[in-house]
PDB file of C-alpha atoms in Angstrom:
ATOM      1  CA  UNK A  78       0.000   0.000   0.000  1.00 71.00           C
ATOM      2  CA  UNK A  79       0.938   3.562  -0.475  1.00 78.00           C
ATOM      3  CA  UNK A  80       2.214   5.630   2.328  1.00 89.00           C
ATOM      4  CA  UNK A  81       3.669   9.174   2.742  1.00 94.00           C
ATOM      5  CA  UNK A  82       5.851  10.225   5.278  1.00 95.00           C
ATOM      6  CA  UNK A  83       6.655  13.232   6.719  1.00 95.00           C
ATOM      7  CA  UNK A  84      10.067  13.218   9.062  1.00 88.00           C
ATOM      8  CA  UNK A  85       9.783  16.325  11.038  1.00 89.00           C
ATOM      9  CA  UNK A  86       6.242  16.802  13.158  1.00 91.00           C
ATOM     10  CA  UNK A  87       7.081  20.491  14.298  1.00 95.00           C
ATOM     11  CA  UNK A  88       9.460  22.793  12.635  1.00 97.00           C
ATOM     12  CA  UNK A  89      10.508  25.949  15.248  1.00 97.00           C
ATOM     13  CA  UNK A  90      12.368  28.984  13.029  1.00 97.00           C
ATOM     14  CA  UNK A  91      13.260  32.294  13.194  1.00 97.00           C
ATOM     15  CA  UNK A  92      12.161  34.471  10.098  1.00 97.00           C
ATOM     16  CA  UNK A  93      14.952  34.755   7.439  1.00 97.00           C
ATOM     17  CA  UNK A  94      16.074  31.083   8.482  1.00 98.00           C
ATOM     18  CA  UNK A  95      16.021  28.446   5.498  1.00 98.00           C
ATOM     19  CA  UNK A  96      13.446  25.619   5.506  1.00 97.00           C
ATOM     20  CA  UNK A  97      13.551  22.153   4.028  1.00 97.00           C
ATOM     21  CA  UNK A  98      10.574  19.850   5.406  1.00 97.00           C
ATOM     22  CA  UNK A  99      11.272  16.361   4.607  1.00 97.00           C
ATOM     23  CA  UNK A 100       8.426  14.080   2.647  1.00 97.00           C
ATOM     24  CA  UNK A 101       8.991  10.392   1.578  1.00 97.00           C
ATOM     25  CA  UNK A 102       6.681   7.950   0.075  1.00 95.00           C
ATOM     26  CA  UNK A 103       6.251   4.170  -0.782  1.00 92.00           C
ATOM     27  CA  UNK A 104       5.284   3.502  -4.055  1.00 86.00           C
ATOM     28  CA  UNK A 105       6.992   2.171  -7.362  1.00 81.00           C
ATOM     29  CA  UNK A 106       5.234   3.366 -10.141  1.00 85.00           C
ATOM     30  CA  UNK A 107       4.302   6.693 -11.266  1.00 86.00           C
ATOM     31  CA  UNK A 108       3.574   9.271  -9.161  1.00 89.00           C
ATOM     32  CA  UNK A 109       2.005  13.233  -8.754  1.00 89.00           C
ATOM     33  CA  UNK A 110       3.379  14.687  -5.754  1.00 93.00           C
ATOM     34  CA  UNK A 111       2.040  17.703  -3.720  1.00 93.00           C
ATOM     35  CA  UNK A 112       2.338  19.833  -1.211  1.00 95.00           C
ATOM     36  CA  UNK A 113      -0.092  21.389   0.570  1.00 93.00           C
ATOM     37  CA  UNK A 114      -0.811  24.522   3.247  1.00 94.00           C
ATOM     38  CA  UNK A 115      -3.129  24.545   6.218  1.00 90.00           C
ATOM     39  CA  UNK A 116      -2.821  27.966   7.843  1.00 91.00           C
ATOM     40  CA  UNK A 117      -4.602  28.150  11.535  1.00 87.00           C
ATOM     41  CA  UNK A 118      -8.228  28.349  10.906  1.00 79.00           C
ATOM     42  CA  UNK A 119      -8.526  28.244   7.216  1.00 81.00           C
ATOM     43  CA  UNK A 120      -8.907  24.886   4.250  1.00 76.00           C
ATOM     44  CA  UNK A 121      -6.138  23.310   2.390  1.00 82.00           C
ATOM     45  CA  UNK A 122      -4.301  25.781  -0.324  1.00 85.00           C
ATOM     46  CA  UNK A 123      -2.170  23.866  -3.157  1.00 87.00           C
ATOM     47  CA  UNK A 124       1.678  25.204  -2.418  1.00 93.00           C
ATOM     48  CA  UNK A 125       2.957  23.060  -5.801  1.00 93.00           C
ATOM     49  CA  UNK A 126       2.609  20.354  -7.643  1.00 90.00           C
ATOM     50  CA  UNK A 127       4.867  17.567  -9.490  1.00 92.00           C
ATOM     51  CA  UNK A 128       3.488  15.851 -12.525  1.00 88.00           C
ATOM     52  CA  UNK A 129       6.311  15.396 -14.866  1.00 88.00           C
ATOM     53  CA  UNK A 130       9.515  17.425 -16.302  1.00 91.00           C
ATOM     54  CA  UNK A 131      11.509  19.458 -14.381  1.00 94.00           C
ATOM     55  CA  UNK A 132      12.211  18.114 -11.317  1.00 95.00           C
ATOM     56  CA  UNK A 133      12.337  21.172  -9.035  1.00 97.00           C
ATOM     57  CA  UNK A 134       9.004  22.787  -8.961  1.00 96.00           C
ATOM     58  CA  UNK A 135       8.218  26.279  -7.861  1.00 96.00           C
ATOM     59  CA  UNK A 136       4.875  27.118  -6.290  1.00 94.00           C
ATOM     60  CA  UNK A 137       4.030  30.114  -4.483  1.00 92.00           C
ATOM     61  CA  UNK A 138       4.848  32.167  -1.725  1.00 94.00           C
ATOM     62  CA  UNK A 139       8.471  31.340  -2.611  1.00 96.00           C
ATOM     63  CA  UNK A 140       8.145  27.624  -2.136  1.00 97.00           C
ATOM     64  CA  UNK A 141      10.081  25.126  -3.886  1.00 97.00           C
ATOM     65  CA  UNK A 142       9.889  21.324  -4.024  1.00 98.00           C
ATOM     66  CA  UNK A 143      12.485  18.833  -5.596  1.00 97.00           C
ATOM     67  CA  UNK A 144      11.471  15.572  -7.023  1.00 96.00           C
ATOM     68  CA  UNK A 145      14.312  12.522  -6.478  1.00 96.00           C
ATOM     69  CA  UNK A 146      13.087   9.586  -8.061  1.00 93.00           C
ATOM     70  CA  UNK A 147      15.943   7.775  -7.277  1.00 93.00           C
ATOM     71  CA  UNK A 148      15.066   8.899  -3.255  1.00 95.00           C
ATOM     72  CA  UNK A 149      11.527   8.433  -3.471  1.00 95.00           C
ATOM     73  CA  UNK A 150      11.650  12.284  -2.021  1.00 96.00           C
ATOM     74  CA  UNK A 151       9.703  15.448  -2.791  1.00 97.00           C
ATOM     75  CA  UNK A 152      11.675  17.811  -0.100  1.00 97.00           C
ATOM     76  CA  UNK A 153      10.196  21.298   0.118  1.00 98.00           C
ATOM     77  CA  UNK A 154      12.329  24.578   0.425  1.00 98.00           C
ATOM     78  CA  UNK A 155      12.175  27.646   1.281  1.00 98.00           C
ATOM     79  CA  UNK A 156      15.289  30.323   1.154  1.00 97.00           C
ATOM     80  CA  UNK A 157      13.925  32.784   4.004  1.00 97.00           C
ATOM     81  CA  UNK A 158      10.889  32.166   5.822  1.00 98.00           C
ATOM     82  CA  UNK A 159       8.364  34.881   7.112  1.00 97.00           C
ATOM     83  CA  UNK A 160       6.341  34.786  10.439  1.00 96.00           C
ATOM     84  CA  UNK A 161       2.879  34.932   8.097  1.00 96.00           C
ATOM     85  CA  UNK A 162       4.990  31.192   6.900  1.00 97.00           C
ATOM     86  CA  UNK A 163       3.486  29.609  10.297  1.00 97.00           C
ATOM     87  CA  UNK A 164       0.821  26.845   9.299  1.00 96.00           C
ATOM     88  CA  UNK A 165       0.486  23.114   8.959  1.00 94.00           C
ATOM     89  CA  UNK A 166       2.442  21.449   5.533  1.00 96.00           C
ATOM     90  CA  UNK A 167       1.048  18.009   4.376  1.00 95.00           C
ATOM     91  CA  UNK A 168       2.695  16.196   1.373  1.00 96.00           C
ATOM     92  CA  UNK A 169       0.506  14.642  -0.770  1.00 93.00           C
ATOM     93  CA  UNK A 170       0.864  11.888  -3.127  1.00 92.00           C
ATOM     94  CA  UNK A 171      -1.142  10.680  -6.187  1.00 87.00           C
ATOM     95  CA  UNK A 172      -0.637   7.057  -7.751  1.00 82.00           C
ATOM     96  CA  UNK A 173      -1.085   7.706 -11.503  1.00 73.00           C
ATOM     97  CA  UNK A 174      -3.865   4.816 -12.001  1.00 71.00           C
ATOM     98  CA  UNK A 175      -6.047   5.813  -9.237  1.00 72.00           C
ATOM     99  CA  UNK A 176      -7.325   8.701 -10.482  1.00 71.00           C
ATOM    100  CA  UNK A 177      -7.872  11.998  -7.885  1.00 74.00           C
ATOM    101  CA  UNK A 178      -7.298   9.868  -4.741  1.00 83.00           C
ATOM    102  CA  UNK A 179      -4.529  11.490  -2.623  1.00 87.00           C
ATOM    103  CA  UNK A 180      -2.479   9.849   0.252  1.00 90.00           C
ATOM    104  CA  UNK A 181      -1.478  12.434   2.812  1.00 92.00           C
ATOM    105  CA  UNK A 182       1.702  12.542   5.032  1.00 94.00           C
ATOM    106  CA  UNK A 183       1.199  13.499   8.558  1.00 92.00           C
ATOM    107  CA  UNK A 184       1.770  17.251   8.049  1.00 94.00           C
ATOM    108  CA  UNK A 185       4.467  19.553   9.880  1.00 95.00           C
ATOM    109  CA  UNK A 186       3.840  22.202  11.443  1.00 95.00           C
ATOM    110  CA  UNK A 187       5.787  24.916  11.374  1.00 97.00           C
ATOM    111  CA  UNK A 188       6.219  27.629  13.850  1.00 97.00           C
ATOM    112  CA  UNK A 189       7.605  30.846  12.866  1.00 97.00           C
ATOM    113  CA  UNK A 190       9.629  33.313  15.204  1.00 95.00           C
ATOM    114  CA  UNK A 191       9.484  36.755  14.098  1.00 89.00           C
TER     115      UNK A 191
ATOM    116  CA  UNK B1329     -10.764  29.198 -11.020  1.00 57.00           C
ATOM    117  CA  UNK B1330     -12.231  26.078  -9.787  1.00 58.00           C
ATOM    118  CA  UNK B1331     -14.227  26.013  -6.681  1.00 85.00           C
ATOM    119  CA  UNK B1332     -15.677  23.176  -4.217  1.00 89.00           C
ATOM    120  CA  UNK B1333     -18.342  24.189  -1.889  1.00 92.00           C
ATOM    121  CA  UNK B1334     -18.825  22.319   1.200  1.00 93.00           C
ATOM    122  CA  UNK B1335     -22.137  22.964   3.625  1.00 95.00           C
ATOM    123  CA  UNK B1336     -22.827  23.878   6.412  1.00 95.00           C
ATOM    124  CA  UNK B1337     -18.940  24.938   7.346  1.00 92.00           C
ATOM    125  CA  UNK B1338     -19.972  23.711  11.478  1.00 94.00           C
ATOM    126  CA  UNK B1339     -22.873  22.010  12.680  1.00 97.00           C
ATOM    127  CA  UNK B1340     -23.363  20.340  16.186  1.00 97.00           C
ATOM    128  CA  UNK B1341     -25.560  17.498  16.715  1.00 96.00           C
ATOM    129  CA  UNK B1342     -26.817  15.329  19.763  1.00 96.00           C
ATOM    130  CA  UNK B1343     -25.871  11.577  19.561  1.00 97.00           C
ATOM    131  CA  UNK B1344     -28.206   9.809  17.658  1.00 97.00           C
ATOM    132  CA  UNK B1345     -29.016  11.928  15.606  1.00 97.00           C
ATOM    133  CA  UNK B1346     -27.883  12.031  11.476  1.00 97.00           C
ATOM    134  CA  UNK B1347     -25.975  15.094   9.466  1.00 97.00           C
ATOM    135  CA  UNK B1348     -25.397  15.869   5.984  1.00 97.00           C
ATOM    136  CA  UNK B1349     -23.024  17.212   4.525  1.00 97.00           C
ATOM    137  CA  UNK B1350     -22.968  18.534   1.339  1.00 97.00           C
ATOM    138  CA  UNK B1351     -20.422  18.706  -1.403  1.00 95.00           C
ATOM    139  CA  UNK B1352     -20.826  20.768  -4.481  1.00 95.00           C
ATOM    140  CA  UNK B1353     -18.632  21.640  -7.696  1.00 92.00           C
ATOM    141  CA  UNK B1354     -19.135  24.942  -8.837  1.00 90.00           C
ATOM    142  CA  UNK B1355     -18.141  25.536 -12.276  1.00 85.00           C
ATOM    143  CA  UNK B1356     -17.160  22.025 -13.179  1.00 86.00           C
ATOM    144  CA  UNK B1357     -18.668  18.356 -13.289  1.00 89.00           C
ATOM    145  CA  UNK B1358     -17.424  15.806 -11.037  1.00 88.00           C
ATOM    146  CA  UNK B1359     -17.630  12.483 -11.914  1.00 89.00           C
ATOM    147  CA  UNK B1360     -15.776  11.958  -8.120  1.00 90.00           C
ATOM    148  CA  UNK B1361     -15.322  13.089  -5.333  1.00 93.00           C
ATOM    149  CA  UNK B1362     -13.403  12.282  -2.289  1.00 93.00           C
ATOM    150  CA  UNK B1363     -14.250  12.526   1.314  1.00 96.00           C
ATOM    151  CA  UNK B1364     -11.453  13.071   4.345  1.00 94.00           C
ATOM    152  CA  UNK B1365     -11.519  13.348   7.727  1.00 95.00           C
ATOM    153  CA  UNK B1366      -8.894  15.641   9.991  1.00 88.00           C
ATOM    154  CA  UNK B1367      -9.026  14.977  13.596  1.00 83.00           C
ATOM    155  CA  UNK B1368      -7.192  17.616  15.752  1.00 77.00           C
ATOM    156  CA  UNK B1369      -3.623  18.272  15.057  1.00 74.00           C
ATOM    157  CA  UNK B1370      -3.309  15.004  12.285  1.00 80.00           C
ATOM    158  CA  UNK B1371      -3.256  14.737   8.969  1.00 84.00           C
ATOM    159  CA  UNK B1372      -6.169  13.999   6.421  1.00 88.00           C
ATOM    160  CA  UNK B1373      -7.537  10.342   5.874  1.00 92.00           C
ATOM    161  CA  UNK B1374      -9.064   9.324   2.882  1.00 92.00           C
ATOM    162  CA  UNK B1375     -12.214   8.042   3.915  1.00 95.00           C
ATOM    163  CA  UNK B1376     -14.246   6.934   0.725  1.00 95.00           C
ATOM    164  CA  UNK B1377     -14.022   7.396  -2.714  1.00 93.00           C
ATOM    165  CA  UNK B1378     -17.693   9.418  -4.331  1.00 94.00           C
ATOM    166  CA  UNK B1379     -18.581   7.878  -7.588  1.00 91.00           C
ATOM    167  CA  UNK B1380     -21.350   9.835  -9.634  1.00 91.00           C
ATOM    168  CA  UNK B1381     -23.750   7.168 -10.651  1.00 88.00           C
ATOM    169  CA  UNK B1382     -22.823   4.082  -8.697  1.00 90.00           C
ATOM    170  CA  UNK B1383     -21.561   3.551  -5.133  1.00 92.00           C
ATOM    171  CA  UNK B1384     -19.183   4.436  -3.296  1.00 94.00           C
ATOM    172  CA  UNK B1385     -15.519   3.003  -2.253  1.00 93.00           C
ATOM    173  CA  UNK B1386     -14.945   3.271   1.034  1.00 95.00           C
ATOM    174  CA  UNK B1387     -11.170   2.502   2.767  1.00 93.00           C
ATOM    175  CA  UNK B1388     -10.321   0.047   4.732  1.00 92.00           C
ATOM    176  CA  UNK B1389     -12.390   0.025   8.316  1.00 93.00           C
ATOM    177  CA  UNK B1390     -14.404   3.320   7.400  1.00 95.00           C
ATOM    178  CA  UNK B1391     -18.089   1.883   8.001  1.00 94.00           C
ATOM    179  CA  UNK B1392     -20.407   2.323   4.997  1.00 94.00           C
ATOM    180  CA  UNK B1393     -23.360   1.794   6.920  1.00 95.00           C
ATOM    181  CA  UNK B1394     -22.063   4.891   9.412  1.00 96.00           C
ATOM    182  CA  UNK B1395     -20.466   6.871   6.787  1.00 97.00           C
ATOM    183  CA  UNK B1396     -23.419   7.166   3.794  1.00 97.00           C
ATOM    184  CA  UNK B1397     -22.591   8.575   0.628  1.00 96.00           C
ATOM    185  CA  UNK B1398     -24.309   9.778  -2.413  1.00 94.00           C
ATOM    186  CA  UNK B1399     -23.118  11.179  -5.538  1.00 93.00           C
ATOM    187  CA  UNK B1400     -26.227  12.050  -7.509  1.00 85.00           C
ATOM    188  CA  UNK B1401     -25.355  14.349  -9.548  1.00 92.00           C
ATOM    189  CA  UNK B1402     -22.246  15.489 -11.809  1.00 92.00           C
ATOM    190  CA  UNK B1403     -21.498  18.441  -9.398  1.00 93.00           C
ATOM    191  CA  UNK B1404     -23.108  17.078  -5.767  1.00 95.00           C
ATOM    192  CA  UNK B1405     -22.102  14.671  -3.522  1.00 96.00           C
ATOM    193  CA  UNK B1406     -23.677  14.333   0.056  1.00 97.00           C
ATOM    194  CA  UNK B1407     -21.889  12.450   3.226  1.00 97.00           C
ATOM    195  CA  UNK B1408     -24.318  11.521   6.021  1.00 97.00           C
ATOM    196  CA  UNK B1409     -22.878  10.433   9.121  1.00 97.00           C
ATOM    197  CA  UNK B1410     -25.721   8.226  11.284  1.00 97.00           C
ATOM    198  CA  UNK B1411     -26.737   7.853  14.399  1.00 96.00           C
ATOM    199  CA  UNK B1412     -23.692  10.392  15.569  1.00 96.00           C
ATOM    200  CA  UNK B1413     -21.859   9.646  18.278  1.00 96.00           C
ATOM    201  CA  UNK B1414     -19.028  11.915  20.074  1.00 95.00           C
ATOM    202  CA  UNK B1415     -16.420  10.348  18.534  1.00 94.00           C
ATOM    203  CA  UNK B1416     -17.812  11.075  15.268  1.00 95.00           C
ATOM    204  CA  UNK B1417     -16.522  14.566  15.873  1.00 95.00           C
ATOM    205  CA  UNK B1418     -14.208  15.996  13.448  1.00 93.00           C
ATOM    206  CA  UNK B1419     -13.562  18.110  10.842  1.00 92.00           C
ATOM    207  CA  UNK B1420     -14.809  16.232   6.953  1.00 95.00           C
ATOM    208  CA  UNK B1421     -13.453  17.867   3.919  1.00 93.00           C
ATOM    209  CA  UNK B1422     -14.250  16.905   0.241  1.00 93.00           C
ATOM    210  CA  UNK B1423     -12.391  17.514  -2.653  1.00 90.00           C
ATOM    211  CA  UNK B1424     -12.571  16.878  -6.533  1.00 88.00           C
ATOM    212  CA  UNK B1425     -10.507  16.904  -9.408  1.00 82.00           C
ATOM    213  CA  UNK B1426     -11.234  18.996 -11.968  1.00 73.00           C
ATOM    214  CA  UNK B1427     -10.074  16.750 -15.003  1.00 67.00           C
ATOM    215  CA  UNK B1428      -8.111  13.326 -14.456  1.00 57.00           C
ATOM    216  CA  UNK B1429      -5.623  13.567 -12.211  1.00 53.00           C
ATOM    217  CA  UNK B1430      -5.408  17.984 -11.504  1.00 63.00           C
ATOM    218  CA  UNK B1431      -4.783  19.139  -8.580  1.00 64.00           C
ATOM    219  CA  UNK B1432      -7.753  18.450  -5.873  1.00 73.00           C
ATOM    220  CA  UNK B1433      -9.903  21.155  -5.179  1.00 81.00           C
ATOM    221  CA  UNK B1434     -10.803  21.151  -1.816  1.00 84.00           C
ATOM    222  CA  UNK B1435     -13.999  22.279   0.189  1.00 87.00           C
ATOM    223  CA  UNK B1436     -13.725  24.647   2.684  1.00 85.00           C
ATOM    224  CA  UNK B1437     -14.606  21.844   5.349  1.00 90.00           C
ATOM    225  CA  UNK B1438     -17.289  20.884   7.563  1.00 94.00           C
ATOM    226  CA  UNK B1439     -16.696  21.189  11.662  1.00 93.00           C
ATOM    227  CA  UNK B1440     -18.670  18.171  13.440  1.00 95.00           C
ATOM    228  CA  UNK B1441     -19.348  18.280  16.948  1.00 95.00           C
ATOM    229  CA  UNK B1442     -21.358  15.069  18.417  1.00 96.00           C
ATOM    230  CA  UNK B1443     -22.530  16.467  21.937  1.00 96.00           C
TER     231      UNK B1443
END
């Protein structure tokens, strides 16, 4: 079965420090990968999504992702985080033959100082 | 851009009783839908899988009989949860894709509280 892990449970940073929030998942064929955003109070927002291509994959807000295949990884960055970056982060990830359905990670949360 | 609309966004119930939830596409058809539940400080888990026309898929040890769901239309699926009980609270969020495999659009989310 599929499965989506998420290493770090809460992530404590000062603004202007770099993130990486670690995702991993179990599954040998092809994948979509995602990343979403749960700020305090409000739904899910899509951060970015991997289908194919390039293997680093902007989203918004600044956010980055990198795909390694060979790691079975989707890693998400950030250069300089803000105190408005505080919220919940869930990878996500989509086995290509089963349509919409998503498997979730745990989520991080992420606590920024300002 | 695509929107999911999920009613009502909180409702509180007395064991015993049933709720509905509703799940609607806006501007696009959705052949499924997909229906999670977040308890407190966890992540989301994929509870059953809304197919327009036929029934539902549910995961492994989510009760169907609990956990009803109806996909009627192309743009309206409906979860009821029966005969609540407190531990039925939680917060249920739906989702579709817009085409294939797009990104999931997600409801806003519906706040359950079994009293």
């Amino acid at each position: 079965a599929q499965s989506v892990s998420q290493h770090n449970h809460h992530v404590i940073l000062s603004e202007a420090a770099s993130l990486e929030l670690g995702c991993n998942y179990s599954y040998g064929g092809t994948v979509n990968l995602f990343w979403y955003v749960q700020y305090p109070g409000q739904h899910l927002q899509l951060l970015l999504k991997y289908f194919s291509g390039d293997p680093l994959v902007k989203g918004i807000k600044g956010f980055e992702a990198e795909f390694i295949k060979s790691k079975f990884s989707f890693n998400l960055r950030k250069p300089s985080v803000q105190w408005s970056d505080t919220a919940e982060y869930f990878c996500a990830v989509n086995a290509y033959n089963q349509g919409g359905k998503l498997i979730f990670g745990q989520g991080t949360e992420l606590s920024v100082k300002p | 851009g695509a929107v999911v609309s999920q009613h009502p966004s909180r409702v509180i119930c007395k064991s015993g009783t049933s709720v509905k939830i509703e799940c609607r596409s806006l501007d696009f058809q959705a052949t499924t839908m997909f229906w999670y539940r977040q308890f407190p400080k966890q992540s989301l888990m994929l509870m059953a899988t809304s197919n327009e026309g036929s029934k539902a898929t549910y995961e492994q040890g989510v009760e169907k009989d609990k956990f009803l769901i109806n996909h009627a239309s192309l743009t309206l699926s409906t979860l009821t949860v029966t005969s609540a009980h407190p531990e039925d609270s939680s917060f249920y969020i739906c989702s579709a894709p817009q085409t294939g495999n797009s990104p999931l659009h997600f409801g806003n989310g519906t706040r359950l509280t079994v009293t």
